[in-house]
Amino acid sequence: MDILANKRIILAVTGGIAAYKSAELVRRLRRCGAEVQVVMTQAAAEFVTPLTFQALSGRPVRTELFDTDAEAAMGHIELARWADAILVAPCSANTLAKLAQGLADDLLTTLCLASDAPLAIAPAMNRLMWSNPATRSNLDLLQTRDVQIFGPGDGDQACGETGEGRMLEPEELADKLEAIFKHHTLAGQRVTITAGPTCEAIDPVRFISNRSSGKMGFALAAAATEAGADVTLISGPVQLETPAGVRRIDVISATEMLKAVMANITTTDIFIACAAVADYRLQTPATSKLKKNAEELQLGLIKNPDILAEVAALPEAPFTLGFAAETEDLKKNAQAKLRAKGIDMIAANQVGHKQGFDTDHNALEVFWQSGQHSLPQASKYKLARALIKLLADQYDSKSKTVHKTENINDQNP
Ligand code: PMT
């Protein structure tokens, strides 16, 4: 699977002859598994019809800020939140100037202003427009705000001139877009993540389990990989594709999950327990299908091992991040679990009907011994990226403290 798989990309197309190349870009991004929402300015629609982009992206193209029908399906603020990244390609000199000044006079500029997703632009314009001091200073402004500038390239231009200002080719743009999602905060670290539910057999056809789609844990595996980590994902039964570059081990029960975790733990630097592990299992599962003649059925349950607590209690324990799924007293219960399990961090989520599980969105309250941080409602992928960044900070400061203590001990044997 590609890094761009399942990423939600807004491809914003402005008026320029290079707009025809953006049609090919949509095909490439879709081939990588990305969801692409095309947004066009009125000028862009003079070069390529919205219908072309609709056919290639599989989604109606958005062109107007005040389109009642489109807004009823997904409002522009919702669309801005939906995006994992926004790429303006081609980006005309006019749109570049509007973005630099923070204007919001059409759908495209409004989305860029209303989104916290990474923003990239692929400038395409005549060479003199590109080298004009006004464009240069707009560009400088955008760069100070971490807007990524893809290109432009050098060569023959549609206007008959030769020079800098050609939009990069779709293949180069797709590669650069992929690179946006990669960073190095966990470079070289080995991360083991548990995800999904565990299933505990009652008989050969029935089981008890917990609610969990695996989406949060899989998003964490993708985010940790994008942060440069070497990731092993130990998952209960789920219907999800393995993120790009992740090694996956499938298990069914809590006992199997514990065994798989422990087999990996000596080569793990960071352990993330996101799985919804069943707390109990049948003492003796039936070996043949139970008959349903009796009015009542007693199941003899025994406690499952607490995988996270066992990992945290190891003499050479890795850095540990647990989750707390709570229906009430989120903060109190999460902090109690942080202490009781002896872990480094805990991410607490409120769970219930369409909350925490059974949904693509979530919100987390993250606690560690000396601090806390709220991650408000967002897609599980965006939350995972933010959580991995928080974890990398805490992991880094713990590693520095351990290193300092070792140095002091070395000096005073
Ligand atoms: O999978 P999704 O549909 O995306 O939903 C995500 C989620 C709601 C399942 C996830 O965000 C979450 O909260 N996962 C932890 C669920 C859970 O079991 O929480 P808990 O509070 O019961 O357990 C506390 C911690 O101990 C967890 O890190 C859990 O993985 C771990 N644990 C619990 C029991 C056990 N026997 N072994 C464990 O390792």
XYZ file of C-alpha atoms and ligand atoms in Angstrom:
452
model
C 0.000 0.000 0.000
C 1.141 3.530 -0.836
C 1.692 6.341 1.694
C -0.996 8.296 -0.159
C -3.512 5.469 0.278
C -6.669 6.700 2.027
C -5.261 10.239 2.277
C -7.850 12.926 1.610
C -6.443 15.403 -0.851
C -8.040 18.648 -2.005
C -6.638 19.370 -5.459
C -7.310 23.032 -6.104
C -7.049 23.988 -9.768
C -6.633 27.609 -10.870
C -6.755 29.191 -14.345
C -3.755 28.256 -16.445
C -2.946 26.053 -19.410
C -1.172 23.622 -17.038
C -4.638 22.694 -15.697
C -4.699 19.893 -18.286
C -1.767 18.242 -16.427
C -3.817 18.262 -13.218
C -6.212 15.811 -14.852
C -3.339 13.316 -15.058
C -2.375 14.184 -11.477
C -5.859 13.173 -10.295
C -5.424 9.787 -12.007
C -2.048 9.261 -10.339
C -3.279 10.185 -6.879
C -6.289 7.915 -7.259
C -4.030 5.080 -8.407
C -2.076 5.543 -5.158
C -5.353 5.065 -3.266
C -5.919 8.726 -2.310
C -9.385 10.272 -2.124
C -9.296 13.385 -4.292
C -11.710 16.297 -4.070
C -11.174 18.740 -6.930
C -11.931 22.423 -6.355
C -11.753 24.785 -9.328
C -11.744 28.534 -9.767
C -13.944 30.015 -12.490
C -10.814 30.730 -14.559
C -9.732 27.062 -14.286
C -13.056 25.955 -15.783
C -12.145 27.984 -18.906
C -9.260 25.574 -19.531
C -10.646 22.158 -18.472
C -14.281 21.315 -17.757
C -15.337 20.290 -14.245
C -16.842 17.187 -15.857
C -13.360 15.926 -16.786
C -12.223 16.202 -13.168
C -15.473 14.717 -11.890
C -15.029 11.652 -14.104
C -11.407 11.192 -13.001
C -11.877 11.863 -9.296
C -15.236 10.106 -8.934
C -16.572 13.108 -6.990
C -18.551 16.175 -8.047
C -16.184 19.103 -8.492
C -16.652 22.087 -6.175
C -16.475 25.498 -7.806
C -18.684 27.893 -5.837
C -18.569 29.151 -2.281
C -22.317 29.783 -2.286
C -23.604 26.564 -3.870
C -26.579 25.487 -1.746
C -26.722 21.902 -3.057
C -22.986 21.249 -2.628
C -22.964 22.941 0.774
C -25.865 20.733 1.900
C -23.757 17.630 1.097
C -20.535 18.930 2.711
C -20.164 22.535 3.878
C -16.950 24.327 2.963
C -15.724 24.364 6.564
C -16.406 20.627 6.788
C -14.500 20.181 3.506
C -11.574 22.206 4.901
C -11.530 19.887 7.951
C -11.863 16.794 5.745
C -8.565 17.401 3.937
C -5.314 15.728 5.000
C -3.482 18.009 2.549
C -4.326 20.741 0.021
C -2.400 21.065 -3.231
C -3.023 24.078 -5.475
C -1.919 22.927 -8.948
C -1.569 24.857 -11.106
C -1.263 27.883 -8.861
C -1.555 31.099 -10.882
C 0.250 34.323 -9.912
C -3.146 35.746 -8.923
C -4.031 32.889 -6.526
C -0.492 32.893 -5.136
C -0.921 36.607 -4.320
C -4.353 36.014 -2.762
C -3.020 33.192 -0.580
C -0.104 35.365 0.545
C -2.503 38.142 1.548
C -4.939 35.769 3.254
C -7.860 36.665 0.987
C -10.969 34.479 1.022
C -13.025 35.722 -1.920
C -13.782 32.353 -3.514
C -14.107 28.700 -2.472
C -10.459 27.819 -3.103
C -8.924 30.632 -1.038
C -11.539 30.211 1.702
C -10.691 26.502 2.018
C -6.969 27.250 2.244
C -7.611 29.772 4.993
C -10.044 27.561 6.914
C -7.941 24.391 6.939
C -5.151 23.278 9.264
C -4.019 20.667 6.710
C -0.584 21.115 5.106
C -0.804 23.440 2.087
C 1.327 23.073 -1.044
C 1.296 25.090 -4.239
C 2.626 24.228 -7.693
C 3.157 27.609 -9.358
C 2.615 27.837 -13.120
C 2.987 31.137 -14.921
C 4.919 33.113 -17.491
C 8.623 33.454 -16.578
C 8.394 37.250 -16.116
C 5.376 36.932 -13.843
C 7.346 34.352 -11.829
C 10.424 36.573 -11.488
C 8.412 39.738 -10.781
C 9.354 41.189 -7.353
C 5.674 41.177 -6.352
C 5.459 37.406 -6.921
C 8.819 36.855 -5.198
C 7.748 38.696 -2.075
C 4.390 36.863 -2.017
C 6.325 33.625 -2.274
C 8.628 34.610 0.608
C 5.577 35.344 2.737
C 4.051 31.957 1.965
C 7.305 30.182 2.783
C 7.501 31.830 6.205
C 4.108 30.236 6.878
C 5.339 26.739 5.983
C 3.472 26.605 2.682
C 5.322 24.074 0.530
C 6.344 25.298 -2.912
C 6.542 22.561 -5.542
C 8.631 23.845 -8.467
C 8.172 25.486 -10.859
C 10.288 23.870 -13.562
C 12.294 25.401 -16.363
C 11.692 25.067 -20.112
C 9.399 25.958 -22.987
C 6.267 27.806 -21.932
C 2.819 27.782 -23.537
C 3.218 31.518 -24.262
C 6.163 30.730 -26.550
C 8.856 31.927 -24.138
C 11.480 29.804 -22.404
C 12.344 30.020 -18.714
C 11.232 29.256 -15.172
C 7.500 28.997 -14.523
C 6.353 25.624 -15.909
C 4.247 23.524 -13.561
C 6.053 20.343 -12.482
C 4.954 17.099 -14.113
C 2.188 15.092 -12.381
C 4.626 12.342 -11.345
C 6.922 14.851 -9.589
C 3.949 16.514 -7.898
C 2.645 13.165 -6.618
C 6.124 12.334 -5.199
C 6.388 15.717 -3.468
C 2.894 15.365 -2.075
C 3.826 11.976 -0.647
C 6.892 13.552 1.012
C 4.612 16.029 2.869
C 3.345 13.166 4.975
C 6.840 11.977 5.954
C 8.920 13.407 8.809
C 11.733 12.114 10.983
C 10.565 12.518 14.574
C 10.765 8.748 15.186
C 13.512 7.942 12.693
C 15.158 4.615 13.507
C 12.813 3.814 16.403
C 11.098 0.430 16.588
C 7.420 0.774 17.424
C 5.002 -2.030 18.278
C 1.278 -1.200 18.193
C -1.724 -3.302 19.185
C -5.023 -2.581 17.422
C -8.557 -3.853 16.968
C -10.546 -6.108 19.275
C -9.670 -9.521 20.620
C -12.194 -12.373 20.310
C -12.531 -14.985 23.043
C -14.107 -18.268 21.948
C -17.270 -19.559 23.626
C -17.469 -22.516 21.259
C -16.262 -23.085 17.665
C -18.882 -20.639 16.268
C -19.404 -18.025 19.010
C -17.183 -15.563 20.813
C -17.221 -12.575 23.157
C -15.452 -9.431 22.062
C -15.102 -5.662 22.417
C -16.171 -2.941 20.022
C -13.244 -1.790 17.859
C -12.822 -1.351 14.118
C -9.023 -1.060 14.400
C -9.103 2.341 12.646
C -7.371 4.259 15.453
C -4.567 1.700 15.813
C -4.051 1.410 12.045
C -3.943 5.218 11.742
C -1.251 5.245 14.441
C 0.730 2.622 12.524
C 0.553 4.793 9.375
C 1.506 7.945 11.293
C 4.433 6.261 13.095
C 5.735 4.917 9.766
C 5.478 8.389 8.232
C 7.518 9.632 11.215
C 10.330 7.283 10.184
C 9.681 4.421 12.656
C 9.962 0.719 11.930
C 6.436 -0.423 12.828
C 5.006 -3.793 13.840
C 1.228 -3.840 14.084
C -0.354 -6.640 16.100
C -4.017 -6.691 15.251
C -7.134 -8.507 16.312
C -9.734 -9.392 13.648
C -10.512 -6.258 11.564
C -11.456 -5.428 7.973
C -8.644 -2.995 7.193
C -5.753 -2.871 4.774
C -2.250 -2.790 6.231
C -0.698 0.707 5.985
C 2.319 1.064 3.658
C 5.603 -0.168 5.130
C 4.028 -1.721 8.243
C 4.728 -5.319 9.342
C 1.426 -6.860 10.472
C 0.785 -9.830 12.729
C -2.809 -11.043 12.972
C -4.105 -12.560 16.197
C -7.523 -13.475 17.530
C -7.480 -13.775 21.314
C -5.847 -11.763 24.122
C -3.550 -14.694 24.909
C -2.349 -14.749 21.285
C -1.911 -10.964 21.348
C 0.201 -11.162 24.524
C 2.362 -13.891 22.968
C 2.924 -11.867 19.776
C 3.719 -8.696 21.769
C 6.200 -10.477 24.040
C 7.909 -12.128 21.050
C 8.602 -8.606 19.726
C 9.224 -6.675 22.898
C 13.009 -7.012 23.204
C 13.308 -5.228 19.853
C 10.725 -2.546 20.686
C 11.613 1.026 21.701
C 8.021 2.271 21.927
C 4.910 0.233 22.710
C 1.456 1.634 21.891
C -1.539 -0.309 23.232
C -4.571 0.780 21.239
C -6.288 -2.620 21.101
C -9.606 -3.134 22.829
C -8.487 -6.306 24.597
C -11.239 -8.445 26.106
C -10.708 -8.358 29.867
C -12.119 -11.888 30.349
C -12.120 -15.180 28.468
C -13.897 -18.469 28.966
C -12.084 -20.758 31.339
C -13.013 -23.713 29.149
C -14.412 -22.941 25.691
C -16.699 -25.714 24.373
C -15.109 -27.899 21.720
C -18.387 -28.375 19.832
C -21.261 -25.964 19.119
C -23.382 -25.366 22.233
C -27.040 -26.355 21.861
C -29.568 -23.650 22.635
C -32.016 -25.844 24.581
C -31.416 -24.334 28.009
C -33.308 -21.131 29.043
C -30.191 -19.831 30.785
C -26.514 -20.272 30.097
C -23.706 -19.630 32.570
C -20.294 -18.811 31.108
C -17.353 -19.303 33.450
C -15.000 -16.385 32.765
C -11.438 -15.825 33.940
C -9.375 -12.675 33.694
C -7.140 -12.134 30.667
C -3.584 -10.915 31.120
C -3.197 -7.134 31.009
C -0.798 -6.872 28.068
C 0.053 -3.204 28.597
C 0.700 -3.594 32.332
C 2.900 -6.649 31.692
C 4.976 -4.742 29.141
C 5.352 -1.718 31.438
C 6.503 -3.999 34.298
C 9.379 -5.511 32.287
C 12.844 -4.673 33.682
C 13.880 -3.167 30.318
C 10.446 -1.792 29.465
C 10.043 0.241 26.276
C 8.388 3.680 26.349
C 4.674 2.919 26.789
C 1.556 4.713 25.511
C -1.777 3.233 26.546
C -5.352 4.148 25.702
C -8.286 4.553 28.041
C -11.780 3.980 26.670
C -14.192 5.603 29.115
C -17.918 6.226 29.299
C -17.617 8.601 32.277
C -15.027 10.471 34.408
C -12.583 10.477 31.506
C -9.775 12.410 33.176
C -9.997 10.704 36.578
C -10.154 7.184 35.138
C -7.399 7.805 32.597
C -5.025 9.226 35.192
C -5.784 6.284 37.495
C -4.888 3.870 34.635
C -1.685 5.800 33.922
C -0.573 5.256 37.527
C -1.945 1.710 38.020
C -0.341 0.338 34.839
C 2.921 2.256 35.400
C 2.991 3.611 31.831
C 4.539 6.771 30.369
C 1.498 8.243 28.600
C -2.202 7.594 28.162
C -4.628 8.781 25.474
C -8.180 8.854 26.786
C -11.280 8.790 24.619
C -14.938 9.029 25.448
C -16.661 5.984 23.971
C -20.300 5.219 23.322
C -22.794 5.376 20.475
C -20.851 6.670 17.425
C -18.094 7.902 19.709
C -14.550 6.537 19.852
C -15.371 3.400 17.890
C -17.740 2.882 14.896
C -16.633 6.237 13.515
C -13.821 7.782 11.453
C -13.402 10.658 13.897
C -12.348 10.878 17.493
C -11.054 13.277 20.151
C -8.365 12.502 22.730
C -7.211 13.813 26.095
C -3.582 12.851 26.524
C -1.937 12.619 29.954
C 1.557 11.959 31.195
C 3.087 12.334 34.631
C 3.823 16.043 34.394
C 1.391 17.266 31.789
C -1.616 16.887 29.552
C -2.811 17.954 26.117
C -6.196 17.978 24.365
C -6.515 16.802 20.781
C -9.926 17.999 19.596
C -12.307 16.159 17.259
C -10.582 15.269 13.965
C -10.191 12.333 11.602
C -8.415 9.396 13.262
C -5.524 9.860 10.851
C -5.037 13.523 11.819
C -5.312 12.631 15.504
C -2.778 9.847 15.050
C -0.290 12.280 13.480
C -0.749 14.742 16.340
C -0.488 11.990 18.956
C 2.710 10.608 17.388
C 4.223 14.110 17.550
C 3.298 14.423 21.247
C 4.669 10.956 21.940
C 7.931 11.763 20.104
C 8.389 14.853 22.331
C 7.811 12.879 25.536
C 9.957 9.986 24.339
C 12.732 12.412 23.502
C 12.659 14.148 26.878
C 12.557 10.790 28.723
C 15.535 9.530 26.689
C 17.465 12.726 27.521
C 16.672 12.375 31.256
C 17.789 8.716 31.263
C 20.947 9.653 29.378
C 21.718 12.460 31.863
C 21.183 10.150 34.877
C 23.477 7.523 33.318
C 26.188 10.181 32.829
C 25.910 11.335 36.478
C 26.128 7.699 37.670
C 29.190 7.120 35.482
C 30.912 10.142 37.031
C 30.027 9.067 40.639
C 30.437 5.291 40.700
O -10.672 0.661 16.829
P -11.531 1.898 16.700
O -12.939 1.585 16.233
O -10.867 2.964 15.878
O -11.738 2.494 18.186
C -10.652 2.999 18.876
C -10.692 2.623 20.355
C -11.881 3.306 21.022
C -10.809 1.108 20.541
C -9.317 3.116 20.959
O -9.215 4.502 20.795
C -9.185 2.755 22.429
O -9.657 3.432 23.312
N -8.488 1.608 22.701
C -8.325 1.046 24.053
C -9.573 0.302 24.454
C -9.474 -0.326 25.822
O -9.457 -1.501 25.937
O -9.349 0.545 26.802
P -9.250 0.123 28.375
O -9.451 1.412 29.088
O -10.163 -1.019 28.685
O -7.762 -0.394 28.532
C -6.680 0.432 28.969
C -5.410 0.081 28.225
O -4.973 -1.231 28.595
C -5.513 0.058 26.716
O -4.317 0.613 26.211
C -5.638 -1.412 26.366
O -5.073 -1.707 25.075
C -4.804 -2.046 27.448
N -5.237 -3.406 27.841
C -6.458 -3.601 28.408
C -6.825 -4.857 28.819
C -5.935 -5.938 28.644
N -6.260 -7.145 29.002
N -4.745 -5.710 28.055
C -4.365 -4.481 27.661
O -3.267 -4.288 27.122
